Amino acid sequence: MDSRRLLRTSAAALASAGLILSGCSGGSSGAAAPRTTTQGQQAPSAAPEALKKFYAQKVTWRDCGTSGFQCATLKAPLDYAKPDGEEIELAVSRVRATGPGKRLGSLLVNPGGPGGSAVGYLQGYAGVGYPAPVRARYDMVAVDPRGVARSEPVECLTGPQMDAYTQVDQTPDDAAETEALGAAFKDFAAGCAKRSGKVLPHVSTVETARDMDVLRAVLGDERLNYVGASYGTFLGATYAELFPDRVGRLVLDGAMDPSLPAIDLNRDQTAGFETAFRAFAADCVAKADCPLGTGSVPAAGEALKKFFRDVDAKPLPTGESRQLGESLATTGVIAAMYDEGAWPQLREALTQAKGGRGAGLLALADSYYEREPDGEYANLMAANAAVNCLDLPAAYRDPADAAKAVPSFEKASPVFGAGLAWAALNCTYWPSPATGRPHRITAEGAAPILVVGTTRDPATPYKWAESLAAQLSSGTLLTYEGDGHTAYGRGSDCVDTAINTYLLEGTPPPTGKRCS
């Protein structure tokens, strides 16, 4: 994969590892009632008195070591209910507007996850790869969310422990395998509590949204301009709910539905991966060298299921100490569902596997898990679980609940259903109780918000974008009829023009606009 595709893939939440997208309750922003300007538009309300030291802080920008980018450290309260208590330090980066044209302020970006590094996304793609007219007019800015990457990262397991964790069988066939899967989730949660107990209760989406408002003020912007992808759409919608009068131009690409409970999010996402697999299979079986055969799409699905059963019974060698079992093989396949540009790599990896070599699928799985060649992992999986398990109550009370849910997941996806049903068990054992609840987000009084949905998106099903756009009082839906996860910057001039016009002029596309 190229670096841009790796960023897209690793920043997204894959259900196969229990990394399920979730929603969160809004809470109170503590802001004063909205004021109105003489033009009738709400003026941003003042920062709460107790938080003024954070809103008024001055940050020191320094060279990042990456050409053109500056870095700084932002301070925020660890617990917003105790603003005079412990503080947390957040990593921020920016690249200044290049011109020409009048500067429009800052544009924050977030790639999703939860757990994807926004700073890494900015420096590796957005700050150099976003459309030139947008980069000309905005300072491009990113902050790693609390608990993520450079911002007090949540840590749970060592590299070797993560290797073992990612290989645990997630389609248990008997009581012993069920017990082993539950034990793996318990050990992961216990490791997080041991290594990151202080920050673990304070990495919710609400708290991260409040951090973004502090950053907005520190940057000198009256309103927040923002592009969020995947989970980043939930973060942006949460910001709009907390601070509707501070909303500038918000693009929510690959939208989540905050009104759904965890089990429904998991099941919907499972169906999304099935939709993406069918698109891949239709493309594959039309080729003479398709490793899943040249028959029908359902036959390709059966072939893949048989492959998963085979590697469950007899894992494949990979050229290193790790073997390719069912869990890693499934993760590798699902990783390639995020971007149709990865389909040739998946076909090659499946062809290798058919010949008894698992290295290709292992490489895909490692790119998703953000595993480095030296065996160390980024904190994507740890942060993902930490945020998700705070944002929503767990999908299940115990393994028996998960077992009961398997048939409905298999109906959603005959290929991936069983594994994704059991993956949702991870939050059952989480040490910090959930602080969020599923609910509709309306953000009454916010400026127009642009919601973008892709019809065959594997990770954030299109119906979620439809739902979020309908919930938001000022939401407008832009539809991309195509494959892959998210739509901006993926090759559709229609999508890019609509989003660029909104970011540069503030005018959203007409309701119901569709692109291909």
PDB file of C-alpha atoms in Angstrom, residues 188-453:
ATOM      1  CA  PHE A 188      -6.098  -6.718  27.614  1.00  0.00           C
ATOM      2  CA  ALA A 189      -8.394  -4.652  29.860  1.00  0.00           C
ATOM      3  CA  ALA A 190      -6.316  -5.407  32.937  1.00  0.00           C
ATOM      4  CA  GLY A 191      -3.165  -4.327  31.108  1.00  0.00           C
ATOM      5  CA  CYS A 192      -4.793  -1.007  30.222  1.00  0.00           C
ATOM      6  CA  ALA A 193      -5.834  -0.436  33.841  1.00  0.00           C
ATOM      7  CA  LYS A 194      -2.340  -1.270  35.093  1.00  0.00           C
ATOM      8  CA  ARG A 195      -0.393   0.827  32.605  1.00  0.00           C
ATOM      9  CA  SER A 196      -2.808   3.728  31.966  1.00  0.00           C
ATOM     10  CA  GLY A 197      -5.128   3.841  34.943  1.00  0.00           C
ATOM     11  CA  LYS A 198      -4.913   7.614  35.405  1.00  0.00           C
ATOM     12  CA  VAL A 199      -5.959   8.600  31.902  1.00  0.00           C
ATOM     13  CA  LEU A 200      -8.276   5.666  31.157  1.00  0.00           C
ATOM     14  CA  PRO A 201     -11.488   7.217  32.606  1.00  0.00           C
ATOM     15  CA  HIS A 202     -10.862  10.508  30.756  1.00  0.00           C
ATOM     16  CA  VAL A 203     -10.496   9.714  27.048  1.00  0.00           C
ATOM     17  CA  SER A 204     -14.142   9.999  26.027  1.00  0.00           C
ATOM     18  CA  THR A 205     -15.246  11.734  22.856  1.00  0.00           C
ATOM     19  CA  VAL A 206     -16.933  14.474  24.882  1.00  0.00           C
ATOM     20  CA  GLU A 207     -13.646  15.307  26.595  1.00  0.00           C
ATOM     21  CA  THR A 208     -11.773  15.293  23.285  1.00  0.00           C
ATOM     22  CA  ALA A 209     -14.391  17.599  21.761  1.00  0.00           C
ATOM     23  CA  ARG A 210     -13.894  19.983  24.668  1.00  0.00           C
ATOM     24  CA  ASP A 211     -10.142  19.862  24.065  1.00  0.00           C
ATOM     25  CA  MET A 212     -10.801  20.897  20.458  1.00  0.00           C
ATOM     26  CA  ASP A 213     -12.672  23.951  21.659  1.00  0.00           C
ATOM     27  CA  VAL A 214      -9.747  24.953  23.848  1.00  0.00           C
ATOM     28  CA  LEU A 215      -7.487  24.591  20.811  1.00  0.00           C
ATOM     29  CA  ARG A 216      -9.893  26.660  18.693  1.00  0.00           C
ATOM     30  CA  ALA A 217      -9.596  29.515  21.156  1.00  0.00           C
ATOM     31  CA  VAL A 218      -5.810  29.211  21.470  1.00  0.00           C
ATOM     32  CA  LEU A 219      -5.520  29.382  17.679  1.00  0.00           C
ATOM     33  CA  GLY A 220      -7.509  32.623  17.716  1.00  0.00           C
ATOM     34  CA  ASP A 221     -10.535  31.337  15.780  1.00  0.00           C
ATOM     35  CA  GLU A 222     -14.070  32.374  16.718  1.00  0.00           C
ATOM     36  CA  ARG A 223     -15.485  29.216  15.176  1.00  0.00           C
ATOM     37  CA  LEU A 224     -14.195  25.730  14.513  1.00  0.00           C
ATOM     38  CA  ASN A 225     -13.562  24.654  10.919  1.00  0.00           C
ATOM     39  CA  TYR A 226     -13.066  20.905  10.734  1.00  0.00           C
ATOM     40  CA  VAL A 227     -12.828  17.844   8.492  1.00  0.00           C
ATOM     41  CA  GLY A 228     -13.397  14.569  10.298  1.00  0.00           C
ATOM     42  CA  ALA A 229     -13.421  11.095   8.754  1.00  0.00           C
ATOM     43  CA  SER A 230     -15.034   7.928  10.104  1.00  0.00           C
ATOM     44  CA  TYR A 231     -15.011   8.178  13.933  1.00  0.00           C
ATOM     45  CA  GLY A 232     -13.901  11.767  13.365  1.00  0.00           C
ATOM     46  CA  THR A 233     -17.481  12.451  12.234  1.00  0.00           C
ATOM     47  CA  PHE A 234     -18.769  11.478  15.662  1.00  0.00           C
ATOM     48  CA  LEU A 235     -16.147  13.697  17.244  1.00  0.00           C
ATOM     49  CA  GLY A 236     -17.233  16.592  15.005  1.00  0.00           C
ATOM     50  CA  ALA A 237     -20.933  15.995  15.665  1.00  0.00           C
ATOM     51  CA  THR A 238     -20.245  15.865  19.410  1.00  0.00           C
ATOM     52  CA  TYR A 239     -18.443  19.192  19.144  1.00  0.00           C
ATOM     53  CA  ALA A 240     -21.453  20.672  17.354  1.00  0.00           C
ATOM     54  CA  GLU A 241     -23.737  19.373  20.083  1.00  0.00           C
ATOM     55  CA  LEU A 242     -21.609  20.877  22.844  1.00  0.00           C
ATOM     56  CA  PHE A 243     -20.818  24.179  21.099  1.00  0.00           C
ATOM     57  CA  PRO A 244     -23.391  24.850  18.351  1.00  0.00           C
ATOM     58  CA  ASP A 245     -22.677  28.581  18.336  1.00  0.00           C
ATOM     59  CA  ARG A 246     -18.979  27.907  17.687  1.00  0.00           C
ATOM     60  CA  VAL A 247     -19.498  25.736  14.614  1.00  0.00           C
ATOM     61  CA  GLY A 248     -17.839  27.084  11.479  1.00  0.00           C
ATOM     62  CA  ARG A 249     -17.520  24.779   8.462  1.00  0.00           C
ATOM     63  CA  LEU A 250     -17.731  21.114   9.470  1.00  0.00           C
ATOM     64  CA  VAL A 251     -17.255  18.250   7.027  1.00  0.00           C
ATOM     65  CA  LEU A 252     -18.226  14.837   8.443  1.00  0.00           C
ATOM     66  CA  ASP A 253     -17.032  12.228   5.931  1.00  0.00           C
ATOM     67  CA  GLY A 254     -17.920   8.549   6.396  1.00  0.00           C
ATOM     68  CA  ALA A 255     -20.460   9.339   9.077  1.00  0.00           C
ATOM     69  CA  MET A 256     -21.366   7.470  12.237  1.00  0.00           C
ATOM     70  CA  ASP A 257     -24.871   7.313  13.705  1.00  0.00           C
ATOM     71  CA  PRO A 258     -24.709   8.424  17.377  1.00  0.00           C
ATOM     72  CA  SER A 259     -28.253   7.209  18.092  1.00  0.00           C
ATOM     73  CA  LEU A 260     -27.391   3.484  17.870  1.00  0.00           C
ATOM     74  CA  PRO A 261     -26.437   1.189  20.765  1.00  0.00           C
ATOM     75  CA  ALA A 262     -23.201  -0.774  20.538  1.00  0.00           C
ATOM     76  CA  ILE A 263     -24.682  -4.040  19.294  1.00  0.00           C
ATOM     77  CA  ASP A 264     -26.492  -2.287  16.435  1.00  0.00           C
ATOM     78  CA  LEU A 265     -23.352  -0.380  15.449  1.00  0.00           C
ATOM     79  CA  ASN A 266     -21.428  -3.641  15.408  1.00  0.00           C
ATOM     80  CA  ARG A 267     -24.052  -5.454  13.376  1.00  0.00           C
ATOM     81  CA  ASP A 268     -24.470  -2.606  10.887  1.00  0.00           C
ATOM     82  CA  GLN A 269     -20.705  -2.415  10.418  1.00  0.00           C
ATOM     83  CA  THR A 270     -20.615  -6.158   9.870  1.00  0.00           C
ATOM     84  CA  ALA A 271     -23.167  -5.740   7.072  1.00  0.00           C
ATOM     85  CA  GLY A 272     -21.011  -2.945   5.659  1.00  0.00           C
ATOM     86  CA  PHE A 273     -18.007  -5.242   5.370  1.00  0.00           C
ATOM     87  CA  GLU A 274     -20.193  -7.830   3.653  1.00  0.00           C
ATOM     88  CA  THR A 275     -21.277  -5.202   1.118  1.00  0.00           C
ATOM     89  CA  ALA A 276     -17.657  -4.272   0.486  1.00  0.00           C
ATOM     90  CA  PHE A 277     -16.641  -7.922   0.150  1.00  0.00           C
ATOM     91  CA  ARG A 278     -19.340  -8.528  -2.442  1.00  0.00           C
ATOM     92  CA  ALA A 279     -18.018  -5.618  -4.485  1.00  0.00           C
ATOM     93  CA  PHE A 280     -14.487  -7.035  -4.218  1.00  0.00           C
ATOM     94  CA  ALA A 281     -15.708 -10.536  -5.082  1.00  0.00           C
ATOM     95  CA  ALA A 282     -17.622  -9.313  -8.142  1.00  0.00           C
ATOM     96  CA  ASP A 283     -14.430  -7.669  -9.389  1.00  0.00           C
ATOM     97  CA  CYS A 284     -12.309 -10.709  -8.534  1.00  0.00           C
ATOM     98  CA  VAL A 285     -14.404 -13.484 -10.118  1.00  0.00           C
ATOM     99  CA  ALA A 286     -14.382 -11.594 -13.415  1.00  0.00           C
ATOM    100  CA  LYS A 287     -10.617 -12.188 -13.602  1.00  0.00           C
ATOM    101  CA  ALA A 288      -9.152 -15.469 -14.765  1.00  0.00           C
ATOM    102  CA  ASP A 289      -6.651 -15.592 -11.881  1.00  0.00           C
ATOM    103  CA  CYS A 290      -9.103 -14.861  -9.032  1.00  0.00           C
ATOM    104  CA  PRO A 291      -7.993 -16.958  -6.021  1.00  0.00           C
ATOM    105  CA  LEU A 292     -11.657 -17.324  -4.963  1.00  0.00           C
ATOM    106  CA  GLY A 293     -12.647 -18.885  -8.279  1.00  0.00           C
ATOM    107  CA  THR A 294     -14.386 -17.534 -11.349  1.00  0.00           C
ATOM    108  CA  GLY A 295     -17.936 -18.429 -10.445  1.00  0.00           C
ATOM    109  CA  SER A 296     -20.527 -16.342  -8.630  1.00  0.00           C
ATOM    110  CA  VAL A 297     -20.122 -13.859  -5.789  1.00  0.00           C
ATOM    111  CA  PRO A 298     -21.819 -16.251  -3.309  1.00  0.00           C
ATOM    112  CA  ALA A 299     -19.426 -18.990  -4.408  1.00  0.00           C
ATOM    113  CA  ALA A 300     -16.479 -16.653  -3.747  1.00  0.00           C
ATOM    114  CA  GLY A 301     -17.857 -16.033  -0.277  1.00  0.00           C
ATOM    115  CA  GLU A 302     -18.064 -19.773   0.372  1.00  0.00           C
ATOM    116  CA  ALA A 303     -14.493 -20.165  -0.859  1.00  0.00           C
ATOM    117  CA  LEU A 304     -13.276 -17.490   1.555  1.00  0.00           C
ATOM    118  CA  LYS A 305     -15.177 -19.052   4.458  1.00  0.00           C
ATOM    119  CA  LYS A 306     -13.574 -22.413   3.663  1.00  0.00           C
ATOM    120  CA  PHE A 307     -10.167 -20.738   3.599  1.00  0.00           C
ATOM    121  CA  PHE A 308     -10.814 -19.249   7.050  1.00  0.00           C
ATOM    122  CA  ARG A 309     -11.844 -22.695   8.362  1.00  0.00           C
ATOM    123  CA  ASP A 310      -8.735 -24.271   6.862  1.00  0.00           C
ATOM    124  CA  VAL A 311      -6.307 -21.792   8.448  1.00  0.00           C
ATOM    125  CA  ASP A 312      -8.180 -22.109  11.740  1.00  0.00           C
ATOM    126  CA  ALA A 313      -7.437 -25.834  11.680  1.00  0.00           C
ATOM    127  CA  LYS A 314      -3.932 -25.504  10.207  1.00  0.00           C
ATOM    128  CA  PRO A 315      -2.290 -22.048  10.255  1.00  0.00           C
ATOM    129  CA  LEU A 316       0.004 -21.083   7.380  1.00  0.00           C
ATOM    130  CA  PRO A 317       3.719 -20.304   7.673  1.00  0.00           C
ATOM    131  CA  THR A 318       4.647 -16.664   7.093  1.00  0.00           C
ATOM    132  CA  GLY A 319       8.434 -16.720   7.023  1.00  0.00           C
ATOM    133  CA  GLU A 320       8.645 -15.614  10.652  1.00  0.00           C
ATOM    134  CA  SER A 321       7.713 -16.973  14.076  1.00  0.00           C
ATOM    135  CA  ARG A 322       4.068 -15.935  13.754  1.00  0.00           C
ATOM    136  CA  GLN A 323       1.748 -18.132  11.750  1.00  0.00           C
ATOM    137  CA  LEU A 324      -1.337 -16.997   9.865  1.00  0.00           C
ATOM    138  CA  GLY A 325      -4.396 -18.320  11.657  1.00  0.00           C
ATOM    139  CA  GLU A 326      -8.029 -17.392  11.148  1.00  0.00           C
ATOM    140  CA  SER A 327      -7.952 -14.188  13.199  1.00  0.00           C
ATOM    141  CA  LEU A 328      -4.997 -12.608  11.401  1.00  0.00           C
ATOM    142  CA  ALA A 329      -6.262 -13.842   8.032  1.00  0.00           C
ATOM    143  CA  THR A 330      -9.672 -12.246   8.641  1.00  0.00           C
ATOM    144  CA  THR A 331      -8.066  -8.986   9.712  1.00  0.00           C
ATOM    145  CA  GLY A 332      -5.920  -8.959   6.587  1.00  0.00           C
ATOM    146  CA  VAL A 333      -8.932  -9.426   4.317  1.00  0.00           C
ATOM    147  CA  ILE A 334     -11.026  -6.801   6.097  1.00  0.00           C
ATOM    148  CA  ALA A 335      -8.135  -4.308   6.019  1.00  0.00           C
ATOM    149  CA  ALA A 336      -8.246  -4.390   2.217  1.00  0.00           C
ATOM    150  CA  MET A 337     -11.988  -3.673   2.212  1.00  0.00           C
ATOM    151  CA  TYR A 338     -11.340  -0.046   3.198  1.00  0.00           C
ATOM    152  CA  ASP A 339      -9.998   0.983  -0.184  1.00  0.00           C
ATOM    153  CA  GLU A 340     -10.643  -0.602  -3.561  1.00  0.00           C
ATOM    154  CA  GLY A 341      -7.071   0.373  -4.445  1.00  0.00           C
ATOM    155  CA  ALA A 342      -5.964  -2.435  -2.112  1.00  0.00           C
ATOM    156  CA  TRP A 343      -7.940  -5.119  -3.961  1.00  0.00           C
ATOM    157  CA  PRO A 344      -5.009  -6.180  -6.204  1.00  0.00           C
ATOM    158  CA  GLN A 345      -2.853  -6.593  -3.104  1.00  0.00           C
ATOM    159  CA  LEU A 346      -5.552  -8.722  -1.492  1.00  0.00           C
ATOM    160  CA  ARG A 347      -5.878 -10.912  -4.579  1.00  0.00           C
ATOM    161  CA  GLU A 348      -2.124 -11.457  -4.539  1.00  0.00           C
ATOM    162  CA  ALA A 349      -2.140 -12.222  -0.805  1.00  0.00           C
ATOM    163  CA  LEU A 350      -4.989 -14.731  -1.207  1.00  0.00           C
ATOM    164  CA  THR A 351      -3.184 -16.343  -4.137  1.00  0.00           C
ATOM    165  CA  GLN A 352      -0.081 -16.716  -1.950  1.00  0.00           C
ATOM    166  CA  ALA A 353      -2.193 -18.202   0.815  1.00  0.00           C
ATOM    167  CA  LYS A 354      -3.747 -20.654  -1.622  1.00  0.00           C
ATOM    168  CA  GLY A 355      -0.190 -21.780  -2.310  1.00  0.00           C
ATOM    169  CA  GLY A 356       0.515 -22.234   1.389  1.00  0.00           C
ATOM    170  CA  ARG A 357       2.203 -18.921   2.230  1.00  0.00           C
ATOM    171  CA  GLY A 358       0.606 -16.474   4.664  1.00  0.00           C
ATOM    172  CA  ALA A 359       3.034 -13.528   4.480  1.00  0.00           C
ATOM    173  CA  GLY A 360       0.847 -11.360   2.240  1.00  0.00           C
ATOM    174  CA  LEU A 361      -2.214 -11.486   4.478  1.00  0.00           C
ATOM    175  CA  LEU A 362      -0.023 -11.038   7.552  1.00  0.00           C
ATOM    176  CA  ALA A 363       1.391  -7.840   6.042  1.00  0.00           C
ATOM    177  CA  LEU A 364      -2.134  -6.502   5.503  1.00  0.00           C
ATOM    178  CA  ALA A 365      -3.075  -7.353   9.083  1.00  0.00           C
ATOM    179  CA  ASP A 366       0.090  -5.704  10.414  1.00  0.00           C
ATOM    180  CA  SER A 367      -0.620  -2.503   8.470  1.00  0.00           C
ATOM    181  CA  TYR A 368      -4.040  -2.335  10.069  1.00  0.00           C
ATOM    182  CA  TYR A 369      -2.741  -2.995  13.571  1.00  0.00           C
ATOM    183  CA  GLU A 370       0.095  -0.486  13.033  1.00  0.00           C
ATOM    184  CA  ARG A 371       2.677  -3.128  13.930  1.00  0.00           C
ATOM    185  CA  GLU A 372       6.230  -2.046  13.219  1.00  0.00           C
ATOM    186  CA  PRO A 373       8.871  -4.362  11.696  1.00  0.00           C
ATOM    187  CA  ASP A 374      10.588  -4.531  15.107  1.00  0.00           C
ATOM    188  CA  GLY A 375       7.446  -6.036  16.661  1.00  0.00           C
ATOM    189  CA  GLU A 376       6.271  -2.923  18.459  1.00  0.00           C
ATOM    190  CA  TYR A 377       2.745  -1.582  17.974  1.00  0.00           C
ATOM    191  CA  ALA A 378       1.363   1.930  17.832  1.00  0.00           C
ATOM    192  CA  ASN A 379      -1.325   2.500  20.436  1.00  0.00           C
ATOM    193  CA  LEU A 380      -4.199   2.365  17.924  1.00  0.00           C
ATOM    194  CA  MET A 381      -5.867  -0.717  19.405  1.00  0.00           C
ATOM    195  CA  ALA A 382      -5.437   0.423  22.992  1.00  0.00           C
ATOM    196  CA  ALA A 383      -6.833   3.897  22.359  1.00  0.00           C
ATOM    197  CA  ASN A 384      -9.633   2.516  20.213  1.00  0.00           C
ATOM    198  CA  ALA A 385     -10.897   0.244  22.951  1.00  0.00           C
ATOM    199  CA  ALA A 386     -10.428   2.904  25.631  1.00  0.00           C
ATOM    200  CA  VAL A 387     -12.549   5.474  23.787  1.00  0.00           C
ATOM    201  CA  ASN A 388     -15.209   3.081  22.541  1.00  0.00           C
ATOM    202  CA  CYS A 389     -15.726   1.433  25.919  1.00  0.00           C
ATOM    203  CA  LEU A 390     -16.291   4.837  27.538  1.00  0.00           C
ATOM    204  CA  ASP A 391     -18.536   6.160  24.795  1.00  0.00           C
ATOM    205  CA  LEU A 392     -21.140   3.369  24.891  1.00  0.00           C
ATOM    206  CA  PRO A 393     -22.245   0.645  27.292  1.00  0.00           C
ATOM    207  CA  ALA A 394     -20.903  -2.763  26.290  1.00  0.00           C
ATOM    208  CA  ALA A 395     -22.779  -4.737  23.641  1.00  0.00           C
ATOM    209  CA  TYR A 396     -22.948  -7.841  25.860  1.00  0.00           C
ATOM    210  CA  ARG A 397     -23.133  -8.714  29.532  1.00  0.00           C
ATOM    211  CA  ASP A 398     -21.237 -11.985  29.108  1.00  0.00           C
ATOM    212  CA  PRO A 399     -20.097 -14.555  26.523  1.00  0.00           C
ATOM    213  CA  ALA A 400     -23.547 -16.149  26.515  1.00  0.00           C
ATOM    214  CA  ASP A 401     -24.958 -12.907  25.097  1.00  0.00           C
ATOM    215  CA  ALA A 402     -22.330 -12.968  22.360  1.00  0.00           C
ATOM    216  CA  ALA A 403     -23.169 -16.553  21.459  1.00  0.00           C
ATOM    217  CA  LYS A 404     -26.845 -15.641  21.154  1.00  0.00           C
ATOM    218  CA  ALA A 405     -25.993 -12.750  18.819  1.00  0.00           C
ATOM    219  CA  VAL A 406     -23.952 -14.833  16.359  1.00  0.00           C
ATOM    220  CA  PRO A 407     -26.893 -15.848  14.109  1.00  0.00           C
ATOM    221  CA  SER A 408     -27.987 -12.233  13.580  1.00  0.00           C
ATOM    222  CA  PHE A 409     -24.396 -11.246  12.707  1.00  0.00           C
ATOM    223  CA  GLU A 410     -24.084 -14.178  10.313  1.00  0.00           C
ATOM    224  CA  LYS A 411     -27.264 -12.993   8.644  1.00  0.00           C
ATOM    225  CA  ALA A 412     -25.648  -9.567   8.233  1.00  0.00           C
ATOM    226  CA  SER A 413     -22.480 -11.157   6.854  1.00  0.00           C
ATOM    227  CA  PRO A 414     -22.187 -14.854   6.048  1.00  0.00           C
ATOM    228  CA  VAL A 415     -18.452 -14.333   5.533  1.00  0.00           C
ATOM    229  CA  PHE A 416     -17.428 -12.230   8.555  1.00  0.00           C
ATOM    230  CA  GLY A 417     -20.435 -12.431  10.895  1.00  0.00           C
ATOM    231  CA  ALA A 418     -19.297 -14.940  13.503  1.00  0.00           C
ATOM    232  CA  GLY A 419     -15.939 -13.323  14.145  1.00  0.00           C
ATOM    233  CA  LEU A 420     -17.353  -9.824  14.323  1.00  0.00           C
ATOM    234  CA  ALA A 421     -20.091 -10.912  16.714  1.00  0.00           C
ATOM    235  CA  TRP A 422     -17.545 -12.250  19.190  1.00  0.00           C
ATOM    236  CA  ALA A 423     -15.250  -9.234  18.709  1.00  0.00           C
ATOM    237  CA  ALA A 424     -17.889  -7.031  20.350  1.00  0.00           C
ATOM    238  CA  LEU A 425     -17.243  -8.826  23.653  1.00  0.00           C
ATOM    239  CA  ASN A 426     -14.169  -6.679  24.364  1.00  0.00           C
ATOM    240  CA  CYS A 427     -15.902  -3.873  26.302  1.00  0.00           C
ATOM    241  CA  THR A 428     -17.684  -6.367  28.591  1.00  0.00           C
ATOM    242  CA  TYR A 429     -14.572  -6.506  30.780  1.00  0.00           C
ATOM    243  CA  TRP A 430     -13.545  -2.857  30.627  1.00  0.00           C
ATOM    244  CA  PRO A 431     -12.311  -1.410  33.962  1.00  0.00           C
ATOM    245  CA  SER A 432     -13.746   2.114  33.491  1.00  0.00           C
ATOM    246  CA  PRO A 433     -17.551   2.361  33.336  1.00  0.00           C
ATOM    247  CA  ALA A 434     -19.100   3.862  30.223  1.00  0.00           C
ATOM    248  CA  THR A 435     -19.951   7.558  30.526  1.00  0.00           C
ATOM    249  CA  GLY A 436     -21.867   7.911  27.245  1.00  0.00           C
ATOM    250  CA  ARG A 437     -25.213   6.691  25.966  1.00  0.00           C
ATOM    251  CA  PRO A 438     -26.646   6.387  22.443  1.00  0.00           C
ATOM    252  CA  HIS A 439     -28.667   9.454  21.519  1.00  0.00           C
ATOM    253  CA  ARG A 440     -29.633  11.655  18.598  1.00  0.00           C
ATOM    254  CA  ILE A 441     -27.483  14.726  17.945  1.00  0.00           C
ATOM    255  CA  THR A 442     -29.345  17.757  16.615  1.00  0.00           C
ATOM    256  CA  ALA A 443     -26.914  20.618  17.375  1.00  0.00           C
ATOM    257  CA  GLU A 444     -29.693  23.205  17.239  1.00  0.00           C
ATOM    258  CA  GLY A 445     -28.409  26.598  16.166  1.00  0.00           C
ATOM    259  CA  ALA A 446     -25.263  25.352  14.407  1.00  0.00           C
ATOM    260  CA  ALA A 447     -24.184  26.709  11.033  1.00  0.00           C
ATOM    261  CA  PRO A 448     -24.671  24.365   8.033  1.00  0.00           C
ATOM    262  CA  ILE A 449     -22.842  21.044   8.503  1.00  0.00           C
ATOM    263  CA  LEU A 450     -21.882  18.848   5.538  1.00  0.00           C
ATOM    264  CA  VAL A 451     -22.311  15.073   6.036  1.00  0.00           C
ATOM    265  CA  VAL A 452     -20.757  12.791   3.421  1.00  0.00           C
ATOM    266  CA  GLY A 453     -21.717   9.154   2.857  1.00  0.00           C
TER     267      GLY A 453
END
